[in-house]
Coordinates of C-alpha atoms in Angstrom, one line a residue:
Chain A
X1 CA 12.1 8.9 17.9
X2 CA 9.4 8.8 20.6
X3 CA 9.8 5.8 23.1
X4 CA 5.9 5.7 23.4
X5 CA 5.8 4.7 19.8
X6 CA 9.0 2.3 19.7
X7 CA 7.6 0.5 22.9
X8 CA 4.0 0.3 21.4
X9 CA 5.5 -1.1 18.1
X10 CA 7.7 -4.1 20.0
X11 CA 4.6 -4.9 21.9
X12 CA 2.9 -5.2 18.4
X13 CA 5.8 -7.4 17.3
X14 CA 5.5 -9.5 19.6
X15 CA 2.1 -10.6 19.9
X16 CA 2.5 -11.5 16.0
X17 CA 5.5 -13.8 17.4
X18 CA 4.0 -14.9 20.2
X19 CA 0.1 -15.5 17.8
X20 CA 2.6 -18.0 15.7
X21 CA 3.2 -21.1 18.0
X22 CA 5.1 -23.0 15.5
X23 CA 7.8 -19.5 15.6
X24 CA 7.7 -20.2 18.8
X25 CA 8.6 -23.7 18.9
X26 CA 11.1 -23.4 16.2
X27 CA 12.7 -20.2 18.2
X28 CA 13.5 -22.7 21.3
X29 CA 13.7 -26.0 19.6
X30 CA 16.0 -25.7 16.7
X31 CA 19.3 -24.2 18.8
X32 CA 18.6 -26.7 21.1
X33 CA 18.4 -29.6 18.7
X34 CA 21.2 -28.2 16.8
X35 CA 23.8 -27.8 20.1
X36 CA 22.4 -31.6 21.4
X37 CA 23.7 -33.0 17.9
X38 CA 26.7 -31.5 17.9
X39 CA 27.5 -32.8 21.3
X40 CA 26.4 -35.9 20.0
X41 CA 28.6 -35.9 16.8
X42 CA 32.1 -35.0 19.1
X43 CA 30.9 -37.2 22.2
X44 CA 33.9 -38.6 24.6
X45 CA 36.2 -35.5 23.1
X46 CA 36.6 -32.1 23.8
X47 CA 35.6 -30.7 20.9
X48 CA 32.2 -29.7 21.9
X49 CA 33.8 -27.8 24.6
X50 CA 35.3 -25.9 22.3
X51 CA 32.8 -24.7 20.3
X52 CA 29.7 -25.4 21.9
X53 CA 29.2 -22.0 24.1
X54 CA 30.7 -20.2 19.9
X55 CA 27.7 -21.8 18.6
X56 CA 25.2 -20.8 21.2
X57 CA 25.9 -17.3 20.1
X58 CA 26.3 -18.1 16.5
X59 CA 22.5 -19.5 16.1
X60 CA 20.3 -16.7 17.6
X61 CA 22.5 -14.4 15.5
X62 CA 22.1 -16.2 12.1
X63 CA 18.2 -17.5 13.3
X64 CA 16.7 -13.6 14.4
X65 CA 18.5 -12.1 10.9
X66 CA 16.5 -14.5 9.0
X67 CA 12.9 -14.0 10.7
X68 CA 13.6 -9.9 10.9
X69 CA 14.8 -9.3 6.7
X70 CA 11.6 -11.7 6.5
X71 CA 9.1 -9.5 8.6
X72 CA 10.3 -6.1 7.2
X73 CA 9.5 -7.6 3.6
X74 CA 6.1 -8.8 4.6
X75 CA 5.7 -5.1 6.0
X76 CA 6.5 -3.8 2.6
X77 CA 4.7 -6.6 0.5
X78 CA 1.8 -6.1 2.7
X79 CA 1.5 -2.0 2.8
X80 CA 1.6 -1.5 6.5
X81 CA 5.0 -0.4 6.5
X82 CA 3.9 2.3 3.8
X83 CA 1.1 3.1 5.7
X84 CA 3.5 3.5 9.1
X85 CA 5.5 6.0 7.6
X86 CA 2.2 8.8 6.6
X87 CA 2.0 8.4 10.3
X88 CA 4.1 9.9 13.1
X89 CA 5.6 6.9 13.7
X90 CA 9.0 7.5 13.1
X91 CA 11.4 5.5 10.8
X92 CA 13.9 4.7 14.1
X93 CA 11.2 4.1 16.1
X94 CA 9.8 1.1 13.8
X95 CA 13.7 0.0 13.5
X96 CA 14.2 0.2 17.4
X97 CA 10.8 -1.6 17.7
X98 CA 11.7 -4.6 16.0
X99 CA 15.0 -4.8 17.5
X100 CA 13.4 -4.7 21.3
X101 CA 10.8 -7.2 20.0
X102 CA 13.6 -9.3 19.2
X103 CA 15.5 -8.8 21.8
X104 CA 13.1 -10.2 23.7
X105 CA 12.2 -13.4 21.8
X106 CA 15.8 -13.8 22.3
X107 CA 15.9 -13.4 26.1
X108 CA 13.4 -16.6 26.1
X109 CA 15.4 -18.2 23.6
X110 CA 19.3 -18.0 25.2
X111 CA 17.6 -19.1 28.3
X112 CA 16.5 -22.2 27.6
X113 CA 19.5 -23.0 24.8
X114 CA 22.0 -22.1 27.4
X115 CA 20.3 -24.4 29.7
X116 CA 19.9 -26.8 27.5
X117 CA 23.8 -26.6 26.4
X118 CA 25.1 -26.8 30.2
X119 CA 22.4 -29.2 32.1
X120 CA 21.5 -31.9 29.4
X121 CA 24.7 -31.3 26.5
X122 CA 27.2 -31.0 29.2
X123 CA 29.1 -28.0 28.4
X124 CA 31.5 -26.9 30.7
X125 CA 31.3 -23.5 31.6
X126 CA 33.9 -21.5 33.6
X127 CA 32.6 -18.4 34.0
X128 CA 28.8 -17.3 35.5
X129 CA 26.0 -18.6 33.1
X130 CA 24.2 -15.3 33.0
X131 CA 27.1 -14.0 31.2
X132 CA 26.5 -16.4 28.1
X133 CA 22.7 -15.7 28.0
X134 CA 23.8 -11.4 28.1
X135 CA 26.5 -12.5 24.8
X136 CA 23.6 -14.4 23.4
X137 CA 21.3 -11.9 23.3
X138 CA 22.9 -9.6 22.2
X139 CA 24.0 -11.1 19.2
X140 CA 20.3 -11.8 18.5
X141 CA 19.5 -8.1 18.5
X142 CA 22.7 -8.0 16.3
X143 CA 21.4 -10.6 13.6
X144 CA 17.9 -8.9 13.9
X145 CA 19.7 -5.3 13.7
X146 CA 21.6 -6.7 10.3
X147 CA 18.5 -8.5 8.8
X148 CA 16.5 -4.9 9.4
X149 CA 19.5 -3.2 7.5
X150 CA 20.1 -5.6 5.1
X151 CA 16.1 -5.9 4.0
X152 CA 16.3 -2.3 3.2
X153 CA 18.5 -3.5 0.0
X154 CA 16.1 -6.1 -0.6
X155 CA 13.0 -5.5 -3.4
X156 CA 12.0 -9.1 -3.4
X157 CA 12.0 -12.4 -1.6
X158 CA 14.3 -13.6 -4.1
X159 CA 16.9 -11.2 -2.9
X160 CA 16.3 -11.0 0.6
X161 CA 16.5 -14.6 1.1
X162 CA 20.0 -14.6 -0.3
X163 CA 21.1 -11.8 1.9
X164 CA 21.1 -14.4 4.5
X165 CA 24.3 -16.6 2.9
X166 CA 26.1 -12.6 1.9
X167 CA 25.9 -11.0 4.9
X168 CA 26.4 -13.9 7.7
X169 CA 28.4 -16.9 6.0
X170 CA 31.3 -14.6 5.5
X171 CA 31.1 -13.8 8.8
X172 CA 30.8 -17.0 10.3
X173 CA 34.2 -18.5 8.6
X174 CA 36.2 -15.6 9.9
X175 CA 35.1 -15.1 13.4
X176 CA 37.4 -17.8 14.5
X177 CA 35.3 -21.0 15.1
X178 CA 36.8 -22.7 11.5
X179 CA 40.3 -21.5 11.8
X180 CA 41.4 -19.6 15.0
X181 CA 41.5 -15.6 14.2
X182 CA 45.5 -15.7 15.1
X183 CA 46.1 -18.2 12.1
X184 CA 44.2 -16.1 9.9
X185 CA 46.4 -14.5 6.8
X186 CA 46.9 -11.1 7.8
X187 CA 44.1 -9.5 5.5
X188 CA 41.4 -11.8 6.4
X189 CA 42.3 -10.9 10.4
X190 CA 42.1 -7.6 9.7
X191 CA 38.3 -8.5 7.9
X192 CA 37.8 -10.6 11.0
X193 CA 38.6 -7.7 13.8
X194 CA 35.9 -5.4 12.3
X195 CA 33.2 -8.0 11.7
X196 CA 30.8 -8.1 14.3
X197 CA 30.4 -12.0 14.9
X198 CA 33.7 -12.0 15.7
X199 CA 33.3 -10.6 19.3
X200 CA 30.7 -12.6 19.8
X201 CA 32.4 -16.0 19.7
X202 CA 35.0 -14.1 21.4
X203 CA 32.8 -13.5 24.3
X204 CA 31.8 -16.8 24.0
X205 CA 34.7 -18.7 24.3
X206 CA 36.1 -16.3 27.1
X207 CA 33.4 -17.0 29.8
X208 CA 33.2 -20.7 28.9
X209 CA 37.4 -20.4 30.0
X210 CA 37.6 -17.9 32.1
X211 CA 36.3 -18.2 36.0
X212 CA 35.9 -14.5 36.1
X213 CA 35.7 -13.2 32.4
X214 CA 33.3 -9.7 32.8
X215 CA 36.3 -7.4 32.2
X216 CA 37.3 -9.1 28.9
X217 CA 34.2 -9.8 27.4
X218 CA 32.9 -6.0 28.5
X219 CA 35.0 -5.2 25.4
X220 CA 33.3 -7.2 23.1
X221 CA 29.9 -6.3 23.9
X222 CA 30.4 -2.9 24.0
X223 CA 31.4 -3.8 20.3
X224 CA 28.5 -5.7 20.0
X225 CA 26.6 -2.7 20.5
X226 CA 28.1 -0.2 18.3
X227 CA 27.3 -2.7 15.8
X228 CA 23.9 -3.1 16.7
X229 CA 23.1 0.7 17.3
X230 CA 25.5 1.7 13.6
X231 CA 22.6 -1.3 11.9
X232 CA 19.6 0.3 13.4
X233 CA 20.7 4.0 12.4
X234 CA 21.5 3.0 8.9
X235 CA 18.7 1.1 8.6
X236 CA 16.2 3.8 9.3
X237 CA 18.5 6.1 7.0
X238 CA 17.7 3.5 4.4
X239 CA 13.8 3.4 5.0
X240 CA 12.5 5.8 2.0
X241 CA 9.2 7.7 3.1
X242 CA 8.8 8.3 -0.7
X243 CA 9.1 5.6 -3.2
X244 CA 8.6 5.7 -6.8
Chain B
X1 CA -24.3 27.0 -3.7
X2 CA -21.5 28.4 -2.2
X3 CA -19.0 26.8 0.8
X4 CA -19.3 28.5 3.9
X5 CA -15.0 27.8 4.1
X6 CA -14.0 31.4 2.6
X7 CA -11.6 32.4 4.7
X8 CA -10.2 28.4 4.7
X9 CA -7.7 27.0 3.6
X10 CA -8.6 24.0 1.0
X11 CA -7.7 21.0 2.2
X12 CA -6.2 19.6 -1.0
X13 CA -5.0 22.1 -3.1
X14 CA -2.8 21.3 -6.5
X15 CA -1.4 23.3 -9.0
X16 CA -0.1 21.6 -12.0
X17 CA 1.3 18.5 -10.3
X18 CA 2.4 15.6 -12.6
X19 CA 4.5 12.5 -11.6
X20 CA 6.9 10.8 -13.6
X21 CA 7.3 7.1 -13.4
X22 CA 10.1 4.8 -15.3
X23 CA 10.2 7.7 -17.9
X24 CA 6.2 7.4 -18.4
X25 CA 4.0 9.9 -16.9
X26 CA 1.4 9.4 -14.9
X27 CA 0.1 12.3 -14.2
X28 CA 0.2 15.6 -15.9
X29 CA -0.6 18.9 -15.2
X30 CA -2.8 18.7 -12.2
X31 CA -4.9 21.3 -11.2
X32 CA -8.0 21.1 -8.4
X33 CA -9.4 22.4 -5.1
X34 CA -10.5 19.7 -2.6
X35 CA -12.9 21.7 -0.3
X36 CA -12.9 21.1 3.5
X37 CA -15.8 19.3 5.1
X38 CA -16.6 17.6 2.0
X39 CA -16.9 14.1 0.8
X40 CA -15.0 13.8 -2.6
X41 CA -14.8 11.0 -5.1
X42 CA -11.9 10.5 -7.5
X43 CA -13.2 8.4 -9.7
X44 CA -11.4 7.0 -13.3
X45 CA -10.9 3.6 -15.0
X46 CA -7.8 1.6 -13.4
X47 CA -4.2 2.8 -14.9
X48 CA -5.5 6.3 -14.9
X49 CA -3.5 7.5 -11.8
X50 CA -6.1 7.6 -9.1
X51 CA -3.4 5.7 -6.6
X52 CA -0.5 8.0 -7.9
X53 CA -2.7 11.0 -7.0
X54 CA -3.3 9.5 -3.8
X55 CA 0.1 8.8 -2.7
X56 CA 1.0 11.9 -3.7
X57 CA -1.4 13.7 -1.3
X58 CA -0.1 11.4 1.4
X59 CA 3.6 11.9 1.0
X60 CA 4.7 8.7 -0.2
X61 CA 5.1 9.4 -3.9
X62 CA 8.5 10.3 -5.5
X63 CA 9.1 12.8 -7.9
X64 CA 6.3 14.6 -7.4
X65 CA 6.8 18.2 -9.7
X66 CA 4.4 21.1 -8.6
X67 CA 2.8 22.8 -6.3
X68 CA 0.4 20.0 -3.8
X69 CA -0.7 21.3 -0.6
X70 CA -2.2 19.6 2.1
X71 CA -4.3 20.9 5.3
X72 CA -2.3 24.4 4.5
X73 CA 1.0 22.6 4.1
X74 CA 3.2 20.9 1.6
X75 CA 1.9 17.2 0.9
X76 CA 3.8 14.9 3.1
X77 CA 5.3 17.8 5.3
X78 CA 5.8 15.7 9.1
X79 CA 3.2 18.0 11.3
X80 CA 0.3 16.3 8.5
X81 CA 1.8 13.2 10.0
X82 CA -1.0 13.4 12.5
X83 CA -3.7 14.7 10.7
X84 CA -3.7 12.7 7.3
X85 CA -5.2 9.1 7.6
X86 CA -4.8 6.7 4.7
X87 CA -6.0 3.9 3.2
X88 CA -4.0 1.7 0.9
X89 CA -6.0 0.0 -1.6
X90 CA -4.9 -3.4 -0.7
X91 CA -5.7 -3.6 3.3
X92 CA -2.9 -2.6 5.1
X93 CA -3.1 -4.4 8.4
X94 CA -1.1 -7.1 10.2
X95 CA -3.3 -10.9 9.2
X96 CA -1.8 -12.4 12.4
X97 CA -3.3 -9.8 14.6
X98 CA -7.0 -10.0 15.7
X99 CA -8.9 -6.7 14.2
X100 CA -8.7 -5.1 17.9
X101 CA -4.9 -5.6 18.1
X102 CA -4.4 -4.0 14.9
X103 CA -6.9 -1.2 15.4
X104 CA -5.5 -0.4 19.0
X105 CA -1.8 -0.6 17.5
X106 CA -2.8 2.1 15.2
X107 CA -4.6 3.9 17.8
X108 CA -1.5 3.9 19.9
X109 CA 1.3 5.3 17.1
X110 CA -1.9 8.0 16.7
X111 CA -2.2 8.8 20.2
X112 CA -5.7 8.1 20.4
X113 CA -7.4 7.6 23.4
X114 CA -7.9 4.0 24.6
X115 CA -11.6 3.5 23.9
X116 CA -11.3 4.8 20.3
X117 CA -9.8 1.7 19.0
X118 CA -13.6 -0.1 19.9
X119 CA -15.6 2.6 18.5
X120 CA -13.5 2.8 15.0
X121 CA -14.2 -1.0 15.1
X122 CA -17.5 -0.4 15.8
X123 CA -18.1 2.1 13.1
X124 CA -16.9 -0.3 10.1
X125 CA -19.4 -2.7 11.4
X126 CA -16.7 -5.6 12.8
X127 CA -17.3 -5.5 16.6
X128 CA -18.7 -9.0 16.3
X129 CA -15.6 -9.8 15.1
X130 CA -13.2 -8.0 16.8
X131 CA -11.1 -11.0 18.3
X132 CA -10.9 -12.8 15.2
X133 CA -7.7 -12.7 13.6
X134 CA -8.3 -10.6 10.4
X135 CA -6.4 -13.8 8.3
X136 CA -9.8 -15.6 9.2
X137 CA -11.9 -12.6 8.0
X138 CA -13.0 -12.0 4.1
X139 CA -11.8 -9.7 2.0
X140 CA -14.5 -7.0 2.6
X141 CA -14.4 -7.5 6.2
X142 CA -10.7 -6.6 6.1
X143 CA -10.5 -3.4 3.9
X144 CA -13.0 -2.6 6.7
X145 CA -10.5 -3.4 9.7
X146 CA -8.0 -0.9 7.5
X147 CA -10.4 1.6 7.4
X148 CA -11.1 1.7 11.2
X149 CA -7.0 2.0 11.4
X150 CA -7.5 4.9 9.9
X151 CA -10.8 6.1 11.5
X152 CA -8.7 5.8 15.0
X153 CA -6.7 8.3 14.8
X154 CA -9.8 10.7 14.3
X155 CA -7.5 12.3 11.2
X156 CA -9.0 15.7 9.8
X157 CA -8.3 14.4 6.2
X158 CA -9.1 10.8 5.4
X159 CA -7.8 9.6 1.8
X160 CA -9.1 6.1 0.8
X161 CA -7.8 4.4 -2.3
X162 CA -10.9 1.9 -3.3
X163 CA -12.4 1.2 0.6
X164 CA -15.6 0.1 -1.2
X165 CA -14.6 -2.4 -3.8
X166 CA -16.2 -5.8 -3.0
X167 CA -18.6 -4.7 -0.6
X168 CA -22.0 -5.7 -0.9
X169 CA -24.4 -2.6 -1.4
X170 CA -25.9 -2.4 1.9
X171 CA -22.1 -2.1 3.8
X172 CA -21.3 0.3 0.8
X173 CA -24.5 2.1 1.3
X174 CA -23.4 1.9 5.6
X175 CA -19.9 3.4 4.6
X176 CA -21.1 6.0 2.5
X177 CA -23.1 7.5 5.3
X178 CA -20.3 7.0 7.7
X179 CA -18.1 9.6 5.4
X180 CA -20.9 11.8 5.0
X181 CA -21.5 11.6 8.6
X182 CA -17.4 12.6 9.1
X183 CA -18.1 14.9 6.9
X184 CA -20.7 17.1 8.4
X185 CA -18.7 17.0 12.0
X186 CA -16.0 18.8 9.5
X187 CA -13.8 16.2 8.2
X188 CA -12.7 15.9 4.4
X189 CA -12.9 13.0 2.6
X190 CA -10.6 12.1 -0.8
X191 CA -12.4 8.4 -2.2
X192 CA -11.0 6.9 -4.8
X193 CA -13.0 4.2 -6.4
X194 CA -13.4 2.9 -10.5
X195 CA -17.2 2.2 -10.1
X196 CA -18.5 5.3 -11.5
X197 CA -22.4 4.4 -9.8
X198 CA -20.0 5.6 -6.8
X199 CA -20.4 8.9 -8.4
X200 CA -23.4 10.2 -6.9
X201 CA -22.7 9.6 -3.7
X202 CA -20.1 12.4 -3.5
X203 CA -20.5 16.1 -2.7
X204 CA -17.9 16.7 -5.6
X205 CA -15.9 14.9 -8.0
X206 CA -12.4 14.6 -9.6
X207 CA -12.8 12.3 -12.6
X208 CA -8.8 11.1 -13.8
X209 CA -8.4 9.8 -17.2
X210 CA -4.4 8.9 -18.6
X211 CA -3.4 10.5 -16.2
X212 CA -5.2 13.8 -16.9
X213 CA -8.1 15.2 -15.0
X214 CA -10.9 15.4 -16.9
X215 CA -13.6 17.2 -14.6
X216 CA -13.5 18.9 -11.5
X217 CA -17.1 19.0 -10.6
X218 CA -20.3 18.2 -9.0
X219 CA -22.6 15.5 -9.9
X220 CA -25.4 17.3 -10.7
X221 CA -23.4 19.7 -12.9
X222 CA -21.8 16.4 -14.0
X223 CA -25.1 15.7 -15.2
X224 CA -26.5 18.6 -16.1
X225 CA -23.5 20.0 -18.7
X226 CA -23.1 16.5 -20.4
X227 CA -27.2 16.0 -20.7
X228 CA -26.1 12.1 -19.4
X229 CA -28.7 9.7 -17.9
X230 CA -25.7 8.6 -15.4
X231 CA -22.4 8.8 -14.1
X232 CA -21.1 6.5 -16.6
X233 CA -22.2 7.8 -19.6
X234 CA -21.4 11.4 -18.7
X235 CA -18.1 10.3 -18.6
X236 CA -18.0 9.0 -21.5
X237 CA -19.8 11.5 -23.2
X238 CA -17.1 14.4 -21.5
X239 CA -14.1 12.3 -23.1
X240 CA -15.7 12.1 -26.7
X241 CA -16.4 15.6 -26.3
X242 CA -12.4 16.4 -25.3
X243 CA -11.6 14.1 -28.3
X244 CA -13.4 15.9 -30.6
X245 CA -11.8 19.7 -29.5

C-alpha cells in the first residue's frame, strides 16, 4: 500500500462526487429532510430526543454503503477497476481510497445534518457537537467500508442492490433504536454487541445525554474502527487480480 | 532480416499456454515469440481468443496452464506492474471525469511526471478536448482517451485489445504511426484487432483461430507462402490448407 497512490485515488473519487451535483444535493439534502420529518412526525414529545442524534448516525451509514457497493460495480462493469489492478496500484490502496473519499463527503455531510438536527429540528444535545459529527463520520466510512466489502460478493446489480437490505436492516433492528439492546433476548444481544451499528447509536445517544461523554464513547469508536479497518482488509483480500 | 535483439529477452514469450473457461477451452497449446521493439498484430475473427490471449499476458486471466513470460518474467508477476500498459477493449476510463482528469489519474498511480498526462493527450489527438467530460465524447474519441491512459505511464510493453475499431481511416492511419513511432524509440506493441486490412500495418503477426494459432508470421511471408492477393484471403486460404492436412 503506497499512500501516494491511496491519496491520488480519493482525490479521483472525489472529483467524480463532486462533477455529480445532484450526489451532491442528495448527500446533504436527504438526512436533513429525513431528521426534519421525523421531528415533525413526534412534535411536542420527546421522542425525537430520543432518537434523533441515533438517526443522524444511522443515515450516512446506510446512505455512503449504498453509493460505495454502487461505484465499485460501475468500476467492474466499466473495466477500470481491471485495468487498476495490471497497474501498481495496489488492491488496499484502491479500498483505502474510496474509504478517505468518503470519508470526506461525509465530513461535509454530518456537518450540515448535525446542524441542521440541533439549530432548525431542535435536538437537545448534552454533550459538545463536534463529538456527534466525529460518531457520524465515522459510521460513514463504516457503511462505505461494508458496501466496498460487500460489492466484492456482488456479480451484478441485481445482487448488489440487495446487499443493501442483508447487510444493514439486520443491523439496524438490533442496534437498539427499535427495542433497547438490554431488552433484547439474550442471543439477539449477543448478535447486537458484535455488530458494528450498534456502537454507533451507542455513541450517539451517549453525547446527546451526557455533558461530558469522550471517555464513554472513546470505546465505541475505537470499535468503530476495527470494524472499519477488518472491512477494508477483507475487502482488498476479496479483490481477485485474476478472474476467469 | 534478422532482429538486432540476440542477446534479448523477447518480450512475449509462450510455450504451450491454453486457458480453460466453464469447461470449454479457449485457447490451446500456445506457442510464439513476440520480439522486442516491434509492432505486432494479433489478428482472428471474434470468439477466437484474441482477448483471452490478452489478459493473459497482462495478468488478469485465471487458469492460465503453461509457460507465458513477460518482459523476462512470469505474465502478471507485480515488478511488470509498471512496465505493462493495457488496453481493455471497451474504454476503460471514468465518463464523469474530463479526459485530462482521467489521463493525469493514471499518470499519477504510474508515477509519471506531471506534464506527461498533456502530451499522452496530445498524442491520441484529444487536446482540443481535453476538458470535456469523456461522457460527452464519441465512442472513437474515448477508446482514444484509454489509450493515452496507457500511453502515460511511458510502459515498455503496450497491449491493446481493438484500439482501432470505429475509427475513421485517417485517426487509424494517425495511430498506426504513433505505434510504429513507439516502436522505433524501442517499445513493443501487442494489437489486437478483427479487421484483417489491419494486417499490413504490423511488423509481424499472430493470427488466432478457435482458439488455436494459426500463423506466427510476417505479412509479406503471410503473403508470399499462401500466394493471397490480401490479408483476408491468406487467411482463409491458410485455414483451408490446415483443414485439408
Amino acid at each position: 500500500m503506497s499512500p501516494r497512490l491511496t491519496l491520488a485515488t480519493a482525490a479521483r473519487v472525489l472529483r467524480q462526487i463532486r462533477g455529480d451535483h445532484r450526489t451532491v444535493a442528495l448527500l446533504l439534502v436527504v438526512p436533513c429532510v429525513l431528521l426534519g420529518l421525523l421531528a415533525w412526525i413526534y412534535h411536542g414529545t420527546g421522542v425525537f430526543n430520543g432518537i434523533g442524534a441515533a438517526l443522524l448516525g444511522v443515515f450516512p451509514f446506510v446512505v455512503m454503503f449504498v453509493v460505495t457497493s454502487v461505484a465499485t460495480l460501475r468500476e467492474r462493469a466499466s473495466g477500470t477497476l481491471e485495468r487498476l489492478l495490471t497497474t501498481p496500484l495496489g488492491k488496499a490502496d484502491f479500498m483505502f481510497g474510496y474509504a478517505l473519499a468518503f470519508g470526506a463527503a461525509a465530513v461535509v455531510q454530518a456537518v450540515v445534518a448535525t446542524a441542521f438536527a440541533v439549530y432548525v429540528a431542535g435536538l437537545d444535545v448534552e454533550g459538545p457537537l463536534w463529538a456527534l459529527v466525529v460518531v457520524a463520520v465515522a459510521d460513514a466510512v463504516l457503511g462505505a467500508a461494508l458496501g466496498l466489502l460487500a460489492s466484492g460478493f456482488a456479480r451484478t446489480e441485481f445482487q448488489a442492490v440487495q446487499f443493501m437490505p442483508a447487510f444493514v436492516l439486520p443491523q439496524f433492528l438490533l442496534c437498539g433504536l427499535l427495542v433497547p439492546r438490554d431488552a433484547l433476548p439474550d442471543a439477539l444481544r449477543v448478535v447486537s454487541d458484535v455488530l458494528p451499528l450498534s456502537y454507533a447509536v451507542d455513541a450517539m445517544t451517549t453525547v446527546t445525554h451526557n455533558r461530558t461523554p469522550l471517555g464513554d464513547i472513546g470505546v465505541d469508536v475505537v470499535v468503530l474502527v476495527g470494524w472499519i479497518v477488518a472491512a477494508l482488509v477483507l475487502g482488498s483480500l476479496t479483490l481477485r487480480r485474476r478472474t476467469p | 532480416m534478422t532482429h538486432r535483439m540476440v542477446n534479448d529477452t523477447a518480450a512475449i514469450e509462450a510455450r504451450d499456454v491454453g486457458v480453460v473457461r466453464g469447461g470449454h477451452h479457449v485457447l490451446v497449446g500456445i506457442d510464439l515469440t513476440v520480439p522486442r521493439g516491434s509492432v505486432v498484430g494479433l489478428l482472428g475473427p471474434s470468439g477466437s481468443g484474441k482477448s483471452t490471449l490478452i489478459r493473459a499476458v497482462v495478468g488478469v486471466q485465471q487458469r492460465v496452464s503453461g509457460d507465458l513470460t513477460v518482459l523476462g518474467e512470469p505474465a502478471g508477476s507485480p515488478g511488470l506492474r509498471r512496465r505493462v500498459g493495457y488496453v481493455t477493449q471497451a474504454p476503460s476510463v471514468y465518463d464523469d471525469l474530463t479526459v485530462m482528469q482521467n489521463v493525469e489519474y493514471f499518470a499519477r498511480i504510474a508515477g509519471a511526471p506531471g506534464a506527461s498526462a498533456a502530451d499522452a493527450v496530445a498524442r491520441v489527438d484529444l487536446a482540443d478536448r481535453a476538458h470535456s467530460r469523456v461522457a460527452n465524447l464519441s465512442g472513437g474519441q474515448r477508446s482514444r482517451v484509454s489509450l493515452a491512459a496507457a500511453l502515460v505511464g511511458d510502459p515498455d510493453l503496450l497491449v491493446l485489445d481493438e484500439p482501432t475499431v470505429g475509427l475513421d481511416p485517417v485517426l487509424r492511419r494517425d495511430l498506426w504511426d504513433l505505434f510504429h513511432t513507439l516502436a522505433d524509440a524501442g517499445r513493443t506493441l501487442l494489437v489486437s484487432s478483427h479487421v484483417m486490412d489491419e494486417a499490413t500495418r504490423c511488423d509481424r503477426l499472430l493470427l488466432l483461430r478457435a482458439g488455436r494459432l494459426v500463423a506466427d508470421t510476417t505479412p509479406d511471408d503471410l503473403l508470399r507462402t499462401t500466394g493471397a492477393p490480401d490479408a483476408e484471403r491468406a487467411f482463409l486460404a491458410l485455414i483451408d490448407r490446415q483443414q485439408a492436412s
